[in-house]
PDB file of C-alpha atoms in Angstrom:
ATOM      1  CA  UNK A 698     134.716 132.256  15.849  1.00  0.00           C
ATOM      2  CA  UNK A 699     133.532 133.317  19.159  1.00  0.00           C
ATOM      3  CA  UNK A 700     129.797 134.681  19.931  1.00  0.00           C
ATOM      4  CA  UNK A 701     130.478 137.058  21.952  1.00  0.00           C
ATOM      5  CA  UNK A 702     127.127 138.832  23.038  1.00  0.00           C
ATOM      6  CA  UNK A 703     125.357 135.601  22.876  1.00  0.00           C
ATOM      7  CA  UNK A 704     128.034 134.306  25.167  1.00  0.00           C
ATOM      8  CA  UNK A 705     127.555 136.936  27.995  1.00  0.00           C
ATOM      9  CA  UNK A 706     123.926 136.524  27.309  1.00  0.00           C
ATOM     10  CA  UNK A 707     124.368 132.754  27.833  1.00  0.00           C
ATOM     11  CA  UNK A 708     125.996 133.075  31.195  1.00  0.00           C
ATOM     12  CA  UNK A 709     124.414 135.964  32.607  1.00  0.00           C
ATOM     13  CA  UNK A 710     120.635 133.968  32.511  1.00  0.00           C
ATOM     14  CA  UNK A 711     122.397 130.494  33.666  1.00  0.00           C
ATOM     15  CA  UNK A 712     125.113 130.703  35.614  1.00  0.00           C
ATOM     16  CA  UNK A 713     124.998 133.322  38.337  1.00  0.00           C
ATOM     17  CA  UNK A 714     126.333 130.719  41.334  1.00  0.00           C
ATOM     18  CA  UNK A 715     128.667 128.221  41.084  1.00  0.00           C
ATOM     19  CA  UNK A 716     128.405 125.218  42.875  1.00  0.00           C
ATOM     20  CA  UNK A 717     131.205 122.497  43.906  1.00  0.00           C
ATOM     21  CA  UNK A 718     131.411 119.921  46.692  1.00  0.00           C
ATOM     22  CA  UNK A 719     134.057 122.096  48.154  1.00  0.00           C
ATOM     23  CA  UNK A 720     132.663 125.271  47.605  1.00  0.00           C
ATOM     24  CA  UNK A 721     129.666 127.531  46.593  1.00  0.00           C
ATOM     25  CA  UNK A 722     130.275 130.957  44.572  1.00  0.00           C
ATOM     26  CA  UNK A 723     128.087 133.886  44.208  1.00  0.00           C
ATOM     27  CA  UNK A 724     128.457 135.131  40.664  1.00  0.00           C
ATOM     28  CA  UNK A 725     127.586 139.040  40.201  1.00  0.00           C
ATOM     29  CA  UNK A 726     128.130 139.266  36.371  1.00  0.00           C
ATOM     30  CA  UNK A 727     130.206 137.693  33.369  1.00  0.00           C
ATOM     31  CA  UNK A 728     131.585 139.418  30.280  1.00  0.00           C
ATOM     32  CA  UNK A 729     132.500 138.664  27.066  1.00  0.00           C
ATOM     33  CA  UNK A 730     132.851 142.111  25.271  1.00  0.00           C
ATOM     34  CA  UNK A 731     134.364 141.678  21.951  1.00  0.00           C
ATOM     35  CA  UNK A 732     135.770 145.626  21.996  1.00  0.00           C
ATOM     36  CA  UNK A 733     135.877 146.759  25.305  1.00  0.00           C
ATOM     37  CA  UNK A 734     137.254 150.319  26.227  1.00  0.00           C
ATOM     38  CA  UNK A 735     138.972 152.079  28.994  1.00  0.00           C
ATOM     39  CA  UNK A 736     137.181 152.298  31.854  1.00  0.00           C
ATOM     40  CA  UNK A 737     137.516 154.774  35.032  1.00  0.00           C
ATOM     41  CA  UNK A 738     139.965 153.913  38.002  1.00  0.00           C
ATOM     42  CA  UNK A 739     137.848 152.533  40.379  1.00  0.00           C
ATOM     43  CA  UNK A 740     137.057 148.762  43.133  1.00  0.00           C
ATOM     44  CA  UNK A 741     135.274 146.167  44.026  1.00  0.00           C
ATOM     45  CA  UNK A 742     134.252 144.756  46.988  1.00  0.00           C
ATOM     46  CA  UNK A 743     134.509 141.384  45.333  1.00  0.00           C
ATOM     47  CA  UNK A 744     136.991 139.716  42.864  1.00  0.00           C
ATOM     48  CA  UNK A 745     136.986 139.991  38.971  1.00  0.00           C
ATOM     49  CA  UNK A 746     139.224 138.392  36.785  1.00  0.00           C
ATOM     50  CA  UNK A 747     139.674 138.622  33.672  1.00  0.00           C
ATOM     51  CA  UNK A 748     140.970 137.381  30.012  1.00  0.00           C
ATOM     52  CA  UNK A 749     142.578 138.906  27.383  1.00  0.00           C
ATOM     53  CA  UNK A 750     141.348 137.531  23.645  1.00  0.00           C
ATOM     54  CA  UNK A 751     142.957 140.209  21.687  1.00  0.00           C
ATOM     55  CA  UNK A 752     143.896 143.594  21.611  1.00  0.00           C
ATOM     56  CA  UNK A 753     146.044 146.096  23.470  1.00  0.00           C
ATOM     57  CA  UNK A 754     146.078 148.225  26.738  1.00  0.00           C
ATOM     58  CA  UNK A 755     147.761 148.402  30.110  1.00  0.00           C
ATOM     59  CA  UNK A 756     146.455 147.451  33.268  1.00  0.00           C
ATOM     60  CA  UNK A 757     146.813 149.083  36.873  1.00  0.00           C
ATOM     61  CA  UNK A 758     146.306 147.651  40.064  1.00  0.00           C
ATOM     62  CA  UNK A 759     147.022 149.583  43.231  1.00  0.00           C
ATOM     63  CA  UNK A 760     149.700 151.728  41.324  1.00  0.00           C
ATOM     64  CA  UNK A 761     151.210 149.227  39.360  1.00  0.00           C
ATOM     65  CA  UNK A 762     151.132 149.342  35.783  1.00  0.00           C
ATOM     66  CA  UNK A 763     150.682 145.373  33.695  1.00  0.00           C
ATOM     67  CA  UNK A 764     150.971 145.469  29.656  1.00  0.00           C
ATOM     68  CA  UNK A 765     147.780 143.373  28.236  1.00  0.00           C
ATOM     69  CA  UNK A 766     147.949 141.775  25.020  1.00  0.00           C
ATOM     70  CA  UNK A 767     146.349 138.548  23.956  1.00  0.00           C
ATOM     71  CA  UNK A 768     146.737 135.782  26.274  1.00  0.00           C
ATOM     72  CA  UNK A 769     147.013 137.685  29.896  1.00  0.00           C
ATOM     73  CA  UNK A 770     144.940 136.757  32.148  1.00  0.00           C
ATOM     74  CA  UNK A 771     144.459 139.455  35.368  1.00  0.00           C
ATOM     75  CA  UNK A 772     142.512 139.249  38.778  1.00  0.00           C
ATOM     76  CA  UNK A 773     141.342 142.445  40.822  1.00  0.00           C
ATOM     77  CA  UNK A 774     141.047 141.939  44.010  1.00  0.00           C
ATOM     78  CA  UNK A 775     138.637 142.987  47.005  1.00  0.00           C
ATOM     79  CA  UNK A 776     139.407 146.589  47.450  1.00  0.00           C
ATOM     80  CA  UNK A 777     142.133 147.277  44.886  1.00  0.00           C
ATOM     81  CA  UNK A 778     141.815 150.127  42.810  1.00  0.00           C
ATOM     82  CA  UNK A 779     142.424 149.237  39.316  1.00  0.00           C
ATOM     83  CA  UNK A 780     142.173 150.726  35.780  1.00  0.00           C
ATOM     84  CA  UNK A 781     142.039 149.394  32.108  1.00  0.00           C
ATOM     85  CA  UNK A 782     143.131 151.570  29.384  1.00  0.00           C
ATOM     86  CA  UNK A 783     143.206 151.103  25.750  1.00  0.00           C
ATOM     87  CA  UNK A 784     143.448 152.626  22.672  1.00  0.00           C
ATOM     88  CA  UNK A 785     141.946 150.481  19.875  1.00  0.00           C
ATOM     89  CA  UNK A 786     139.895 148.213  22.476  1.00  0.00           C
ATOM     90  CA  UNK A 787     140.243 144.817  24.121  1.00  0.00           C
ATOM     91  CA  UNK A 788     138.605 141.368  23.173  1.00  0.00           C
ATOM     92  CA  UNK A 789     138.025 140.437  26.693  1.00  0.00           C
ATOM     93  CA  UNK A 790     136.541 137.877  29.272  1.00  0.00           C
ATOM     94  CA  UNK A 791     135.541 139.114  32.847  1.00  0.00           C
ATOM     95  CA  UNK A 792     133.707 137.097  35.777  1.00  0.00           C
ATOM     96  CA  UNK A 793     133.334 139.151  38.963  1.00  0.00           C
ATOM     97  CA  UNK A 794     132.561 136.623  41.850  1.00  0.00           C
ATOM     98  CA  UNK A 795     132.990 135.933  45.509  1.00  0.00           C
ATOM     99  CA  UNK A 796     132.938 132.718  47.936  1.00  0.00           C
ATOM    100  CA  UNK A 797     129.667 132.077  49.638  1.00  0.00           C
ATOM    101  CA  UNK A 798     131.581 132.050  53.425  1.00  0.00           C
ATOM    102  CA  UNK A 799     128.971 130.201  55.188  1.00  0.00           C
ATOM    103  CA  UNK A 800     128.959 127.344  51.905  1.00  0.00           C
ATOM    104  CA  UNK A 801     132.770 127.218  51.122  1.00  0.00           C
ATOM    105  CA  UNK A 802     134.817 124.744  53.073  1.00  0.00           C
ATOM    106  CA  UNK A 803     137.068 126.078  55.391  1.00  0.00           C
ATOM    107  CA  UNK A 804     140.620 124.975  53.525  1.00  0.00           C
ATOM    108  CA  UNK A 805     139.373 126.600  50.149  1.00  0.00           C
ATOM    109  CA  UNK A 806     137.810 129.909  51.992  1.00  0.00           C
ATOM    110  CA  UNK A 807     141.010 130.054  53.310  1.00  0.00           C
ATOM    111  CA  UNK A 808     142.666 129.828  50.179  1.00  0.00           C
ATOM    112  CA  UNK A 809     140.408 132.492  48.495  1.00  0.00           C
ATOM    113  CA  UNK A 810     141.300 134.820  51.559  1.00  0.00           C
ATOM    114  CA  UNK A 811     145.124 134.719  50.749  1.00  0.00           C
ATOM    115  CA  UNK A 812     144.065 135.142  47.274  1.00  0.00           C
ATOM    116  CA  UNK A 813     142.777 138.607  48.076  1.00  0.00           C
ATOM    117  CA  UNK A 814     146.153 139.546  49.485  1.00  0.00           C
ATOM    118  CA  UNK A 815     148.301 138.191  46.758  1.00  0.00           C
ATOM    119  CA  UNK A 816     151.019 139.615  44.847  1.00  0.00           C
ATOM    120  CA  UNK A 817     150.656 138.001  41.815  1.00  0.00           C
ATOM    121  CA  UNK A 818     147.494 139.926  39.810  1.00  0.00           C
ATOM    122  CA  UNK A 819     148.416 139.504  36.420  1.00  0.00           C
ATOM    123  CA  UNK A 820     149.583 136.447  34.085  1.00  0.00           C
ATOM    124  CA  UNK A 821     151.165 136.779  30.725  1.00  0.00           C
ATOM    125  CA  UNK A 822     151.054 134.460  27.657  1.00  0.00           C
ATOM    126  CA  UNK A 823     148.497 132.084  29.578  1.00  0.00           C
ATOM    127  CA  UNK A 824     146.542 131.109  26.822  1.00  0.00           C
ATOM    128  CA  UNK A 825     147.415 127.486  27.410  1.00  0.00           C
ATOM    129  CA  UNK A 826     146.701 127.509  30.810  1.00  0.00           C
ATOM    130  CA  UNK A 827     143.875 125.513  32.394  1.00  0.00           C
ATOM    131  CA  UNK A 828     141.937 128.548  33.241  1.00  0.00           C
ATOM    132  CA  UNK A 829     142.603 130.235  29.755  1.00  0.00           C
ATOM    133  CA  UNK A 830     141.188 126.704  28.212  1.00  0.00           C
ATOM    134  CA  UNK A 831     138.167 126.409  30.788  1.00  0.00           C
ATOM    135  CA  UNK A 832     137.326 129.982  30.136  1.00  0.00           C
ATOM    136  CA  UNK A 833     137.425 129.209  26.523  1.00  0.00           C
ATOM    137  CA  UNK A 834     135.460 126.437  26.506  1.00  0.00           C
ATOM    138  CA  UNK A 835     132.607 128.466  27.806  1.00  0.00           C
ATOM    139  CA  UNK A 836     131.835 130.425  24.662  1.00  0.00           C
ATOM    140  CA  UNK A 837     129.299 130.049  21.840  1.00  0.00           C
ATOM    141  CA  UNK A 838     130.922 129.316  18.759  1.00  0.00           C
ATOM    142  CA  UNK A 839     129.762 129.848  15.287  1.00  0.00           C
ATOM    143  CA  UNK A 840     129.602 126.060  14.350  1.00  0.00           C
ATOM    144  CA  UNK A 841     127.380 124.921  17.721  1.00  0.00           C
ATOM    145  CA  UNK A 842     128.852 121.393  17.388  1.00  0.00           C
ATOM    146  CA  UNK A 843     131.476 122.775  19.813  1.00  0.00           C
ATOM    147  CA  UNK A 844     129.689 124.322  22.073  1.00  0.00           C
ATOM    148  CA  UNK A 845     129.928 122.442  25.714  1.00  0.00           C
ATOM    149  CA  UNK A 846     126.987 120.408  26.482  1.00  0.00           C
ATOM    150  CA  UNK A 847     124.478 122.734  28.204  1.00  0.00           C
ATOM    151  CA  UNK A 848     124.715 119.981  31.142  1.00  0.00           C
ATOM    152  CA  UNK A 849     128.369 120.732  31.215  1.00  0.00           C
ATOM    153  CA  UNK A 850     128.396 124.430  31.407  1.00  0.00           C
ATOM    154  CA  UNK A 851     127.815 124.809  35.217  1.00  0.00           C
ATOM    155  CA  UNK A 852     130.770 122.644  36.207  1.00  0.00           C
ATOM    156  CA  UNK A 853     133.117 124.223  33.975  1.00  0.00           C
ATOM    157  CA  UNK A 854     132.371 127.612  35.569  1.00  0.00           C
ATOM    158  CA  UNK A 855     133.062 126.109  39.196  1.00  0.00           C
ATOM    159  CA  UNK A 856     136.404 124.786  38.082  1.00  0.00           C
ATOM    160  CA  UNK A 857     136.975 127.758  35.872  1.00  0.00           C
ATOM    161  CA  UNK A 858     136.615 130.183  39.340  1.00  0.00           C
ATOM    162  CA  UNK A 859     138.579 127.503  41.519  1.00  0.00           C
ATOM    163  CA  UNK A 860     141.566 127.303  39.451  1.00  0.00           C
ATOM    164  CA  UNK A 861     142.424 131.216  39.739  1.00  0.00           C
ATOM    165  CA  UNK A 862     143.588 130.095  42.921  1.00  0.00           C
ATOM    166  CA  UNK A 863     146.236 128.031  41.081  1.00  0.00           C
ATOM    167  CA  UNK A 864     147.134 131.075  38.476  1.00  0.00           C
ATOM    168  CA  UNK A 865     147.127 133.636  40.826  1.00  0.00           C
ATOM    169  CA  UNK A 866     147.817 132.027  44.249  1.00  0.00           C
ATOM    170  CA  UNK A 867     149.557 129.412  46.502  1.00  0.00           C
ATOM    171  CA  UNK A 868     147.427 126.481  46.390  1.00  0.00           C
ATOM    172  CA  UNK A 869     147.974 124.553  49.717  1.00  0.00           C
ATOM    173  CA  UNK A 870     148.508 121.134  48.955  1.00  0.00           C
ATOM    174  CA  UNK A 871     145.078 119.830  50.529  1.00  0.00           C
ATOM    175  CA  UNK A 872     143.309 121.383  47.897  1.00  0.00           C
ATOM    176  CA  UNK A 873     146.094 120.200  45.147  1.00  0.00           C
ATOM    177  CA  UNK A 874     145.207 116.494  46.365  1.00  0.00           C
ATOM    178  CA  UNK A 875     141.647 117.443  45.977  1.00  0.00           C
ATOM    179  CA  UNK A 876     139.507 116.862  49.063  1.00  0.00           C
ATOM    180  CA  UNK A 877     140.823 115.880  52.344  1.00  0.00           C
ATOM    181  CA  UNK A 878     140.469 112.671  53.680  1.00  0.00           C
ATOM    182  CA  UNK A 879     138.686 113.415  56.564  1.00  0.00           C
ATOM    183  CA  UNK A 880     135.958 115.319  54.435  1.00  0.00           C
ATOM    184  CA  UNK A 881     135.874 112.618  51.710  1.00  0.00           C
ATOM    185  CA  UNK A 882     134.993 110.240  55.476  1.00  0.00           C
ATOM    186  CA  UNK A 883     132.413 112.554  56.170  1.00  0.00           C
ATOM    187  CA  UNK A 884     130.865 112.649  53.000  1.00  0.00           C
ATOM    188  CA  UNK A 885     130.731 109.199  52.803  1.00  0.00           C
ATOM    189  CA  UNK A 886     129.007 108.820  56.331  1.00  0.00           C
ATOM    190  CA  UNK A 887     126.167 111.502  55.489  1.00  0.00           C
ATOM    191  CA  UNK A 888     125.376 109.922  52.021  1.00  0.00           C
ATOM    192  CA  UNK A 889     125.305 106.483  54.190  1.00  0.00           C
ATOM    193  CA  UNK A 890     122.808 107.747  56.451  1.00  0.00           C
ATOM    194  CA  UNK A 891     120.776 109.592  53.949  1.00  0.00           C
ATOM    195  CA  UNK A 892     120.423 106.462  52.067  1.00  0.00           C
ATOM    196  CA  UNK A 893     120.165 103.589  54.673  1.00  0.00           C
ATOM    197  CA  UNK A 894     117.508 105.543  57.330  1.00  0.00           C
ATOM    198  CA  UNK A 895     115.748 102.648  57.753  1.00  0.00           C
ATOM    199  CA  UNK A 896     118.413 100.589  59.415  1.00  0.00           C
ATOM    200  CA  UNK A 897     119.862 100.969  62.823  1.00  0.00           C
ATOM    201  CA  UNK A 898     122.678 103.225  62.391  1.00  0.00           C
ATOM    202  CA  UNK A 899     125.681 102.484  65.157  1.00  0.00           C
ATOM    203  CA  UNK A 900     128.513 104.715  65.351  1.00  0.00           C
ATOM    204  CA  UNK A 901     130.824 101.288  65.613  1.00  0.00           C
ATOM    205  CA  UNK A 902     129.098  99.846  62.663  1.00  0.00           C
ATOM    206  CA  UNK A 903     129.700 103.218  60.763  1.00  0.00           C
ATOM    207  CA  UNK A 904     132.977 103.695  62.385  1.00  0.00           C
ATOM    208  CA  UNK A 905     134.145  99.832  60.993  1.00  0.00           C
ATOM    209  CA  UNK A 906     132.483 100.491  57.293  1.00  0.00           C
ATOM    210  CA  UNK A 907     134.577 103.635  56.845  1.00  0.00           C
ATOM    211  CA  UNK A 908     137.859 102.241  58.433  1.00  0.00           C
ATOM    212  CA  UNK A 909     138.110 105.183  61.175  1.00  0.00           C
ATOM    213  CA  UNK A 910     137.606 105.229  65.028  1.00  0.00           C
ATOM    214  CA  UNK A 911     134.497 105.786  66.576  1.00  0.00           C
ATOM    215  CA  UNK A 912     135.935 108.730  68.520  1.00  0.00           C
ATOM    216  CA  UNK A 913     137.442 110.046  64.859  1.00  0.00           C
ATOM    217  CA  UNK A 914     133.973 109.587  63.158  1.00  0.00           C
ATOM    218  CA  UNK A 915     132.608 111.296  66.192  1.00  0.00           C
ATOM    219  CA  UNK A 916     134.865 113.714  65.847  1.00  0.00           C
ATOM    220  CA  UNK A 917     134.319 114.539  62.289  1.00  0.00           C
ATOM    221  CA  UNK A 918     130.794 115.480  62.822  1.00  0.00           C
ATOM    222  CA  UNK A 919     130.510 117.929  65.947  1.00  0.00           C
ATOM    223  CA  UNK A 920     134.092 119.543  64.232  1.00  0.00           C
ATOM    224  CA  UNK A 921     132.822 119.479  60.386  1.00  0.00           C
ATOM    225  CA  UNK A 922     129.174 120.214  60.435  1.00  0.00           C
ATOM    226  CA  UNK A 923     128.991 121.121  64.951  1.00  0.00           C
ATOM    227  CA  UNK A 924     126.521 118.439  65.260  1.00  0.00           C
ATOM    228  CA  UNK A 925     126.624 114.878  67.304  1.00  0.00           C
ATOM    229  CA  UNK A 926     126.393 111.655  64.878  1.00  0.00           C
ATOM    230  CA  UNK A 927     123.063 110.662  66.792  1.00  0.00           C
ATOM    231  CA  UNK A 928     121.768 114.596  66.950  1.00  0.00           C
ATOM    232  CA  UNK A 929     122.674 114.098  62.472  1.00  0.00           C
ATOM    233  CA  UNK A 930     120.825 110.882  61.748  1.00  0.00           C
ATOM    234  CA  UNK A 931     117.885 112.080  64.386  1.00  0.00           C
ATOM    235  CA  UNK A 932     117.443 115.371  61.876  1.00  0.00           C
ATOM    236  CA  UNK A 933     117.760 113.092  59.088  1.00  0.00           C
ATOM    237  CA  UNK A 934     114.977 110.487  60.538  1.00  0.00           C
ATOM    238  CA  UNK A 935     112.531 113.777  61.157  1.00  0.00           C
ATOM    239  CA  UNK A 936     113.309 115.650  57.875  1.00  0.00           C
ATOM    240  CA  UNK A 937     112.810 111.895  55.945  1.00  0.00           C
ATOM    241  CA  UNK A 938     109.185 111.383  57.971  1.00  0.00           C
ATOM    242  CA  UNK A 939     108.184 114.990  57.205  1.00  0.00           C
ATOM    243  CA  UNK A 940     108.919 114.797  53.712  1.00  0.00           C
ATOM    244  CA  UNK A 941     106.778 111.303  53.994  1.00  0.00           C
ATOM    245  CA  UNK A 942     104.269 112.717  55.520  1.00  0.00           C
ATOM    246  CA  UNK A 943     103.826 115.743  53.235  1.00  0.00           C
ATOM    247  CA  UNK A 944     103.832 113.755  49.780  1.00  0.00           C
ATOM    248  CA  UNK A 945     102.417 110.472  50.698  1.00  0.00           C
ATOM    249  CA  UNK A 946      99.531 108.662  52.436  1.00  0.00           C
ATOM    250  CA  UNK A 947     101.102 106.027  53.885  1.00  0.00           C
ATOM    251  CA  UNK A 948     100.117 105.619  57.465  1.00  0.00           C
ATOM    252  CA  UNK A 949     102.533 107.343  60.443  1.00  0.00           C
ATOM    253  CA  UNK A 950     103.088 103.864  61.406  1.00  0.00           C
ATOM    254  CA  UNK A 951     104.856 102.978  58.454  1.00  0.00           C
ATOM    255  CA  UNK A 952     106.589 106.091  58.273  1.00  0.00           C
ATOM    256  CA  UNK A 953     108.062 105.372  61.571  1.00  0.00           C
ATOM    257  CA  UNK A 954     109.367 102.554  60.257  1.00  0.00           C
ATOM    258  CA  UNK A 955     110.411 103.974  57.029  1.00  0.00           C
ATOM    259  CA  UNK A 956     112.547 106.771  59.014  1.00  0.00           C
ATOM    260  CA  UNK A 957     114.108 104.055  61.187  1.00  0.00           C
ATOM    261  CA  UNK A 958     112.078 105.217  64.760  1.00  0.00           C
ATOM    262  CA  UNK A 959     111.982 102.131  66.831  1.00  0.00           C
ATOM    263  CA  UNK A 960     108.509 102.767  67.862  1.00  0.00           C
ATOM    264  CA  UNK A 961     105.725 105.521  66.944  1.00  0.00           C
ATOM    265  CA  UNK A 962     105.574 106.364  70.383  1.00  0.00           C
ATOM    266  CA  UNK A 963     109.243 107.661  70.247  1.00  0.00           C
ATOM    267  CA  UNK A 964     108.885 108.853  66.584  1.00  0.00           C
ATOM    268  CA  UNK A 965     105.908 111.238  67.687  1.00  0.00           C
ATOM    269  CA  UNK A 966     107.629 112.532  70.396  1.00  0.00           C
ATOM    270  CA  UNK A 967     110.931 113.523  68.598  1.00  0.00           C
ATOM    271  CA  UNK A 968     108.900 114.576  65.785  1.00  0.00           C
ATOM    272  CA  UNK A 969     107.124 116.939  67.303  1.00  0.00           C
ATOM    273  CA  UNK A 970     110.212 118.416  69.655  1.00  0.00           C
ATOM    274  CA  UNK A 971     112.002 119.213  66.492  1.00  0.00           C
ATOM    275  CA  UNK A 972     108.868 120.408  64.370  1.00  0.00           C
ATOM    276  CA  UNK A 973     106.590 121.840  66.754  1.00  0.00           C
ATOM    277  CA  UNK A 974     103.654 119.662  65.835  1.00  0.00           C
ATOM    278  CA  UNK A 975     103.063 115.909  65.937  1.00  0.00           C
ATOM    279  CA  UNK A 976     102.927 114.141  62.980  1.00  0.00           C
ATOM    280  CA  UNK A 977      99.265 113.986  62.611  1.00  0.00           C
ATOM    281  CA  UNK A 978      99.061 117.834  62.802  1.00  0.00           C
ATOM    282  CA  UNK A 979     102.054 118.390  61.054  1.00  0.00           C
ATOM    283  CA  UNK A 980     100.428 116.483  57.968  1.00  0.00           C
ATOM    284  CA  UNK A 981      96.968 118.582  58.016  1.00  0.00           C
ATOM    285  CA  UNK A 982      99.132 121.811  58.292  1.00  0.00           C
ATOM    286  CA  UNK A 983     101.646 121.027  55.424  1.00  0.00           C
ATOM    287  CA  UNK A 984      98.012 119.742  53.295  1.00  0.00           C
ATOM    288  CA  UNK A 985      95.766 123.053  54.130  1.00  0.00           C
ATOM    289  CA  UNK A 986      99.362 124.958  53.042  1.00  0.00           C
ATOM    290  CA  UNK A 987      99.274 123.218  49.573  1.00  0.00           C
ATOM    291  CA  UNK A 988      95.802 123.322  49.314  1.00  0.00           C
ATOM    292  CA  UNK A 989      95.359 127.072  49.371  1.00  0.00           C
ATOM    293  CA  UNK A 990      98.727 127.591  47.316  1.00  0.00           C
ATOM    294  CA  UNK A 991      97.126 125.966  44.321  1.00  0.00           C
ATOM    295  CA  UNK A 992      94.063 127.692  44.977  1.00  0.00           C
TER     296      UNK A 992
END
């Protein structure tokens, strides 16, 4: 039914990060061993969860000992000493994985923190369980008509790795809502910007669009991303005009424009405060840089 090698093939070239708007994981391996035997009592430094598909053994974490059979479902956590052991071998699914700190909101990190000093490690009879069925849905089967799109693979994987927090962990009730309102407000505002650079961008116009006070909208950017709304859209205008002036010809004036500077004058002097060059310079530079790359 299931393709097992192929599988951990599969997901060891693709998938070795995860990526979600609330989070970013660093993958360091995935298995799908179709017999797997005992191993050594040893740790991690990371977590690694894993699936039971069939087969027999005990598991022990930190002392305690956890019957597996088909259908548990088991997480080792950062630092625990653990041990499989079986007789006759285990069908089984492992992903060993950690939460990129500095690209993981701060409610989920949290989350994944108390996951590391949970009680609950192990999960019988789970095979109906969201992870169980994400996990699942994964593999390579023998008929490839139900294999997962290969566009859906990656997603699967990020909710696959965010819902052990569910199985093995109190989810706090922001991330059972999904995201937070104040995030979802911030999101909104970048995209906004990102997309509307050419306009004059007003903190009360933004503030009125997304239904929040300006102090609140101001507030959401120095305490989500520790920068000012102005000091964001200024980075925005200067990383829009650079990437203008490395892939097109257009003159700066029009760039200026383009990045919503109110003059060139002002344009070429914030440009070249927050890039070290003025635009002119900064356009020979990144073309001599492309030209010798291709050379």
């Amino acid at each position: 039914m299931y393709r097992y090698q192929a599988s951990d093939a599969m997901l060891n070239s693709r998938i070795m990060e995860a990526i979600h708007p609330n989070a970013r994981f660093v993958i360091y391996y995935w298995g799908a061993d179709e017999r797997l035997h005992s191993n050594p009592i040893h740790k991690h430094s990371f977590f690694e969860a894993c699936y039971v598909l069939g087969g027999t053994g005990t598991y022990t974490d930190n002392g305690r000992t956890y019957a597996l059979k088909s259908g548990t479902l088991f997480l080792s956590r950062p630092g625990a000493t653990h041990q499989i052991l079986t007789e006759d071998g285990l069908s089984l699914l492992f992903v060993a994985f950690e939460p990129d700190e500095a690209r993981t909101d701060p409610d989920t990190l949290s989350a994944f923190r108390a996951l590391a000093d949970a009680e609950r490690v192990c999960v019988e009879d789970g095979s109906r369980t969201p992870t169980a069925l994400l996990w699942e849905s994964l593999l390579l089967r023998d008929e490839e008509r139900h294999n997962l799109p290969e566009s859906a693979v990656a997603p699967a994987a990020s909710a696959l790795l965010l819902s052990f927090l569910g199985l093995f962990g109190e989810q706090s009730s922001s991330l059972k809502a999904g995201m937070p309102r104040d995030n979802m407000v911030l999101r909104r505002a970048k995209l906004y910007i990102r997309d509307n650079l050419s306009k004059p961008l007003p903190l009360p116009e933004m503030a009125a669009m997304l239904n929040v006070s300006e102090r609140h909208l101001s507030r959401l950017f120095s305490g989500g991303i520790h920068e000012s709304f102005t000091g964001y859209i200024r980075r925005e205008r200067v990383r829009e005009a650079a990437r203008l002036l490395n892939e097109s010809e257009l003159p700066i004036k029009e760039i200026a424009e383009m990045a919503g500077f109110s003059s060139v004058h002002y344009f070429s002097r914030t440009f070249a405060s927050m890039m070290h060059a003025p635009p002119g310079v900064f356009r020979r530079r990144a073309r001599s840089a492309s030209s010798a790359h291709a050379e």
